[in-house]
Amino acid sequence: MGKNIESNLANTPHFNPLNPQEFRKQPHEMVDFIPDYYQNIDSYPVLSQVQPGYLRANLPQNAPSLPESLETILEDVKNQIIPGMTHWLSPNFFAFFPSTVSTAGFLGEMLCTCFNSVGFNWIASPAATELEMLLPKSFMFQGTGGGVIQNTTSEAILVTLIAARDKALDVDGSGNLNKFVVYASDQTHSTFAKACKMVGISPRNIRLIPTTIDAGFSLSPIQLKAAVEADMENGLVPLYLCVTLGTTSTTAVDPIELLAGVAKEHGMWVHVDAAYAGSACICPEFRHHLNGVELVDSLSLSPHKWLLSGLDCWVKNPTALVKALSTNPEYLRNKQSESDSVVDFKDWKVGTGRRFKSLRLWLIFRTYGVVNLQDHIRSDVGMAKIFEDFVRSDPRFEIVVPREFGLVCFRLNPDETFGSDYTELSNQKLLDWVNSTGRVYMTHTKAGGIYVLRFAVGATLTGDNHVVAAWKLIKEGADALLKTV
Amino acid sequence: MGKNIESNLANTPHFNPLNPQEFRKQPHEMVDFIPDYYQNIDSYPVLSQVQPGYLRANLPQNAPSLPESLETILEDVKNQIIPGMTHWLSPNFFAFFPSTVSTAGFLGEMLCTCFNSVGFNWIASPAATELEMLLPKSFMFQGTGGGVIQNTTSEAILVTLIAARDKALDVDGSGNLNKFVVYASDQTHSTFAKACKMVGISPRNIRLIPTTIDAGFSLSPIQLKAAVEADMENGLVPLYLCVTLGTTSTTAVDPIELLAGVAKEHGMWVHVDAAYAGSACICPEFRHHLNGVELVDSLSLSPHKWLLSGLDCWVKNPTALVKALSTNPEYLRNKQSESDSVVDFKDWKVGTGRRFKSLRLWLIFRTYGVVNLQDHIRSDVGMAKIFEDFVRSDPRFEIVVPREFGLVCFRLNPDETFGSDYTELSNQKLLDWVNSTGRVYMTHTKAGGIYVLRFAVGATLTGDNHVVAAWKLIKEGADALLKTV
């Protein structure tokens, strides 16, 4: 029987989607397409000007039966997709926090896709697990803990919350979540409250402690202590504190050491969300913001925000994490995992499957070296400083909070005649006008009730000239706006 | 002041990690490197033979101060990383389920990395949101619902569980999770129980209903009904049913229509985990497995397992999902989101940031067309059928459960003289020997107490000749093993 089958084999035509001839041709075409996009990116509106639903009208809604050529598809990318992009890599992108990219990060991603390994446990991809274990050490942490690449900050907070919750439930024994209370400042990213609700913390027990502009929107250890003590008097159990290093609104820095001191008195899990500003700590002049980090249980940072790559989460003592998240189905059993000589990263996160993402950071560190990465951080901070000086030099504007990193928080001066609603409206109008030109994209926030314009420097292609042009455009907007009043 | 700054700008040397000259050079080098890897992949041991800790001894543990050349780094990839890889793309990889890749998927990933957009809400990347909204329609679903790309099946189950939980808590009002019960078969992927624990379902209330080999390890609607009724008599509340289309151990198919009928009588959320076999339903001959899918609340499938790309999750009525997961911080507010004319995908999943992943599936559909993708599924199934026939032709082996897709579950015949422990040991020995050669990688499972060898066909580069060679190797192992007895 085996013989008959074998003799028929040659006649079976197989579709080969990894055909080496095609692979040697098409990705080269794409590599030519991409730098062209980067070179033309200045000519596209940075904030897309399309209307909702635009794409449905312009692209087929069903997969074709037969193949189409790469040329046809790239034409659609140019004519249909690119006009609908908000160009995060545009040098005129000053919105949110930038999503940085680099040639080395790109190479790392290519290699990750090339191997396409699924490293749920050690044996499934030893190199993937071991390279990831090397990274935190070569990065900025040493000691008994370890780091693991999560998908998002949300996931890092989610899994550490679960670890904290299950550890506390073990001690408490009641199985009742309703007593647990979590703490953070009112400036903490909304993903914190979302993660708390996901794990079953009652929204009534999420304390977002108010901050003030006078304290730079930083969480006060004294207020934290007062909140914790009040909760304990009411029979509640303090569970988790989220400290932020560089808040989304204004890059406020919570004092890790003092806050961890308070939290640790009551046995709480302390997490540091260093998504944005953590990367800056590769420069000695910013390192002091990490003082006290040895006291915390976990820390996450997003290298894509400032270090040209993906997200990392570092956990001091992963035991509670692994206890909460480990699984051991028969189909994944293997000698190495059972010998306890290896790490299985599936037990440190939500999903089972995981890509070989550490290749990106590894390629970035090695291709650029620490010296260039520090230069990258410093040049962004320097450009933000230039913008800050521009704002200070124009009496119609004010800096709302002192600048520390690459974000400038500013606004048109409050209007004493017409009041704060009017001030907010003017700033909103200025922002809408600037963004409608497609020449610059900025976003806003509200902090301490104040409507603030955010100018975040950090897109990889941004140079001094773009900052100068952005400021000219903002002034032009202010001229037009204040003239019409 | 502005003027002084401007005159100094020309002197500022900036590090440019997106230097167009480098970008036009280095990614081309990588594109040459990758097909070389694919062409040599046959010569590497498919299951890595390194020892735990091997990499620490061979790579620097700190990031270098100064840049290194791509040549140096690629040398380390060749000499240090590749020997530590378990090669998921090897044509001799028959373990777990395959992680498929294709030139078009690679191109989509390149484009996704090129744009590097962060599509948390519509305005942040209109094209990214709108292309993702087109996909489910062009794929296989129509109707009132929508699909969103999640990171993993675990995340798809997690977010739908949270939606179901919060919806039920709203109705129940007690705020007490302890009454909720969830159901699945004992063949369901371990990630289901993990997700349940993550959202606070008591492990006591996770019902993994036993299946039998006689029923092909499929979940029985009668047993489900009995379990639900028993729980309700005890004052518990049925919350969520996870139906699997193609289980991890043996690709068993749970009957969607009958099971959803039982679950819907009691108002439960029904999720279909079609991670593996969902992709096969692009072929009419497998479509019947989806009968009843219109009754379910959500369905997830992993196109990386069989459709050459990433994960998707389809939700029939996303209202509960969005209600449980939406956030609306000031810094993300914008007119389009507030007008309700657009979809913000951050509210459909755990994280805020998300990449433009739909480009991959889109490139795959268009580059290959439905006809080739169907051919791809069918040729894998055909090769599995060849292997099944080989097994059936050798009286020393047996097929444990009927083959339906690309996975063959088989073993050395039970040994009536020495009993079942001995049979298990023989099969384990055979597996270890085969894997130790580095020429084939298979894995095992236990189903219904039986130790089963799994031969999963589907790695993109696998051809008939690899299946023939694998069978020869397995026979060689059996010869040696049975001779020594």
PDB file of C-alpha atoms in Angstrom, chain B residues 299-405:
ATOM      1  CA  LEU B 299     -15.859  32.603  17.780  1.00  0.00           C
ATOM      2  CA  SER B 300     -12.092  32.759  17.653  1.00  0.00           C
ATOM      3  CA  LEU B 301      -9.690  31.186  15.213  1.00  0.00           C
ATOM      4  CA  SER B 302      -5.936  31.317  14.717  1.00  0.00           C
ATOM      5  CA  PRO B 303      -5.100  31.821  11.061  1.00  0.00           C
ATOM      6  CA  HIS B 304      -1.412  31.324  11.977  1.00  0.00           C
ATOM      7  CA  LYS B 305      -2.225  27.675  12.578  1.00  0.00           C
ATOM      8  CA  TRP B 306      -3.483  27.028   9.083  1.00  0.00           C
ATOM      9  CA  LEU B 307      -4.096  30.225   7.117  1.00  0.00           C
ATOM     10  CA  LEU B 308      -0.556  31.565   7.035  1.00  0.00           C
ATOM     11  CA  SER B 309      -1.186  34.464   9.438  1.00  0.00           C
ATOM     12  CA  GLY B 310      -2.330  35.822  12.863  1.00  0.00           C
ATOM     13  CA  LEU B 311      -5.323  35.457  15.181  1.00  0.00           C
ATOM     14  CA  ASP B 312      -8.878  36.642  14.793  1.00  0.00           C
ATOM     15  CA  CYS B 313     -11.861  36.769  17.133  1.00  0.00           C
ATOM     16  CA  TRP B 314     -15.382  37.321  15.891  1.00  0.00           C
ATOM     17  CA  VAL B 315     -18.109  38.580  18.180  1.00  0.00           C
ATOM     18  CA  LYS B 316     -21.761  38.421  17.189  1.00  0.00           C
ATOM     19  CA  ASN B 317     -22.949  41.313  19.282  1.00  0.00           C
ATOM     20  CA  PRO B 318     -20.060  43.387  20.585  1.00  0.00           C
ATOM     21  CA  THR B 319     -22.181  45.557  22.925  1.00  0.00           C
ATOM     22  CA  ALA B 320     -21.389  43.544  26.051  1.00  0.00           C
ATOM     23  CA  LEU B 321     -17.736  43.393  25.088  1.00  0.00           C
ATOM     24  CA  VAL B 322     -17.441  47.126  24.588  1.00  0.00           C
ATOM     25  CA  LYS B 323     -19.394  47.803  27.771  1.00  0.00           C
ATOM     26  CA  ALA B 324     -16.968  45.694  29.791  1.00  0.00           C
ATOM     27  CA  LEU B 325     -13.776  46.964  28.176  1.00  0.00           C
ATOM     28  CA  SER B 326     -14.265  50.547  27.067  1.00  0.00           C
ATOM     29  CA  THR B 327     -12.340  53.457  28.497  1.00  0.00           C
ATOM     30  CA  ASN B 328     -12.572  57.103  27.597  1.00  0.00           C
ATOM     31  CA  PRO B 329      -9.656  59.101  28.988  1.00  0.00           C
ATOM     32  CA  GLU B 330      -9.386  62.743  27.977  1.00  0.00           C
ATOM     33  CA  TYR B 331      -6.125  62.256  26.075  1.00  0.00           C
ATOM     34  CA  LEU B 332      -7.817  59.864  23.636  1.00  0.00           C
ATOM     35  CA  ARG B 333     -11.007  61.883  23.106  1.00  0.00           C
ATOM     36  CA  ASN B 334     -11.824  62.944  19.563  1.00  0.00           C
ATOM     37  CA  LYS B 335     -14.857  63.982  17.532  1.00  0.00           C
ATOM     38  CA  GLN B 336     -15.154  60.803  15.507  1.00  0.00           C
ATOM     39  CA  SER B 337     -15.223  58.520  18.551  1.00  0.00           C
ATOM     40  CA  GLU B 338     -17.778  60.735  20.253  1.00  0.00           C
ATOM     41  CA  SER B 339     -20.008  60.856  17.190  1.00  0.00           C
ATOM     42  CA  ASP B 340     -20.365  57.051  17.392  1.00  0.00           C
ATOM     43  CA  SER B 341     -19.744  56.870  13.661  1.00  0.00           C
ATOM     44  CA  VAL B 342     -16.605  54.775  14.080  1.00  0.00           C
ATOM     45  CA  VAL B 343     -15.302  51.694  15.864  1.00  0.00           C
ATOM     46  CA  ASP B 344     -12.495  52.033  18.443  1.00  0.00           C
ATOM     47  CA  PHE B 345     -10.902  48.596  18.660  1.00  0.00           C
ATOM     48  CA  LYS B 346      -9.177  49.310  21.983  1.00  0.00           C
ATOM     49  CA  ASP B 347     -12.621  48.672  23.534  1.00  0.00           C
ATOM     50  CA  TRP B 348     -12.749  45.148  22.132  1.00  0.00           C
ATOM     51  CA  LYS B 349      -9.593  43.843  23.803  1.00  0.00           C
ATOM     52  CA  VAL B 350      -7.137  43.917  26.690  1.00  0.00           C
ATOM     53  CA  GLY B 351      -4.537  46.400  25.479  1.00  0.00           C
ATOM     54  CA  THR B 352      -4.784  49.959  24.240  1.00  0.00           C
ATOM     55  CA  GLY B 353      -2.039  49.952  21.607  1.00  0.00           C
ATOM     56  CA  ARG B 354      -2.435  47.658  18.630  1.00  0.00           C
ATOM     57  CA  ARG B 355      -0.526  47.165  15.388  1.00  0.00           C
ATOM     58  CA  PHE B 356      -1.936  47.189  11.854  1.00  0.00           C
ATOM     59  CA  LYS B 357      -2.033  43.394  11.808  1.00  0.00           C
ATOM     60  CA  SER B 358      -4.911  43.033   9.375  1.00  0.00           C
ATOM     61  CA  LEU B 359      -2.447  43.868   6.591  1.00  0.00           C
ATOM     62  CA  ARG B 360      -1.106  40.336   6.893  1.00  0.00           C
ATOM     63  CA  LEU B 361      -4.396  38.532   6.289  1.00  0.00           C
ATOM     64  CA  TRP B 362      -5.294  41.052   3.593  1.00  0.00           C
ATOM     65  CA  LEU B 363      -2.021  40.457   1.740  1.00  0.00           C
ATOM     66  CA  ILE B 364      -2.533  36.710   2.073  1.00  0.00           C
ATOM     67  CA  PHE B 365      -6.092  36.704   0.719  1.00  0.00           C
ATOM     68  CA  ARG B 366      -5.185  38.891  -2.230  1.00  0.00           C
ATOM     69  CA  THR B 367      -1.823  37.355  -3.075  1.00  0.00           C
ATOM     70  CA  TYR B 368      -3.063  33.785  -3.046  1.00  0.00           C
ATOM     71  CA  GLY B 369      -6.795  33.971  -3.596  1.00  0.00           C
ATOM     72  CA  VAL B 370      -9.340  31.618  -2.052  1.00  0.00           C
ATOM     73  CA  VAL B 371      -8.591  28.867  -4.570  1.00  0.00           C
ATOM     74  CA  ASN B 372      -4.950  28.522  -3.495  1.00  0.00           C
ATOM     75  CA  LEU B 373      -5.792  28.780   0.199  1.00  0.00           C
ATOM     76  CA  GLN B 374      -8.286  25.945  -0.205  1.00  0.00           C
ATOM     77  CA  ASP B 375      -5.630  23.975  -2.069  1.00  0.00           C
ATOM     78  CA  HIS B 376      -3.242  24.610   0.830  1.00  0.00           C
ATOM     79  CA  ILE B 377      -5.719  23.183   3.372  1.00  0.00           C
ATOM     80  CA  ARG B 378      -6.502  20.222   1.116  1.00  0.00           C
ATOM     81  CA  SER B 379      -2.909  19.338   0.394  1.00  0.00           C
ATOM     82  CA  ASP B 380      -2.148  19.233   4.148  1.00  0.00           C
ATOM     83  CA  VAL B 381      -5.182  17.037   4.722  1.00  0.00           C
ATOM     84  CA  GLY B 382      -4.054  14.886   1.786  1.00  0.00           C
ATOM     85  CA  MET B 383      -0.595  14.424   3.269  1.00  0.00           C
ATOM     86  CA  ALA B 384      -2.115  13.506   6.647  1.00  0.00           C
ATOM     87  CA  LYS B 385      -4.218  10.959   4.799  1.00  0.00           C
ATOM     88  CA  ILE B 386      -1.061   9.491   3.233  1.00  0.00           C
ATOM     89  CA  PHE B 387       0.491   9.163   6.687  1.00  0.00           C
ATOM     90  CA  GLU B 388      -2.704   7.613   8.044  1.00  0.00           C
ATOM     91  CA  ASP B 389      -2.603   5.016   5.264  1.00  0.00           C
ATOM     92  CA  PHE B 390       1.030   4.230   6.118  1.00  0.00           C
ATOM     93  CA  VAL B 391       0.050   3.650   9.744  1.00  0.00           C
ATOM     94  CA  ARG B 392      -2.883   1.457   8.776  1.00  0.00           C
ATOM     95  CA  SER B 393      -0.636  -0.586   6.486  1.00  0.00           C
ATOM     96  CA  ASP B 394       1.677  -1.571   9.374  1.00  0.00           C
ATOM     97  CA  PRO B 395       0.114  -4.098  11.782  1.00  0.00           C
ATOM     98  CA  ARG B 396       2.410  -2.951  14.615  1.00  0.00           C
ATOM     99  CA  PHE B 397       0.554   0.401  14.768  1.00  0.00           C
ATOM    100  CA  GLU B 398      -2.999   1.602  15.242  1.00  0.00           C
ATOM    101  CA  ILE B 399      -4.941   4.772  14.555  1.00  0.00           C
ATOM    102  CA  VAL B 400      -6.344   5.901  17.904  1.00  0.00           C
ATOM    103  CA  VAL B 401      -9.126   8.194  16.687  1.00  0.00           C
ATOM    104  CA  PRO B 402     -10.445   8.695  13.142  1.00  0.00           C
ATOM    105  CA  ARG B 403      -8.561  11.474  11.330  1.00  0.00           C
ATOM    106  CA  GLU B 404     -10.637  14.461  10.227  1.00  0.00           C
ATOM    107  CA  PHE B 405      -8.143  17.240   9.407  1.00  0.00           C
TER     108      PHE B 405
END
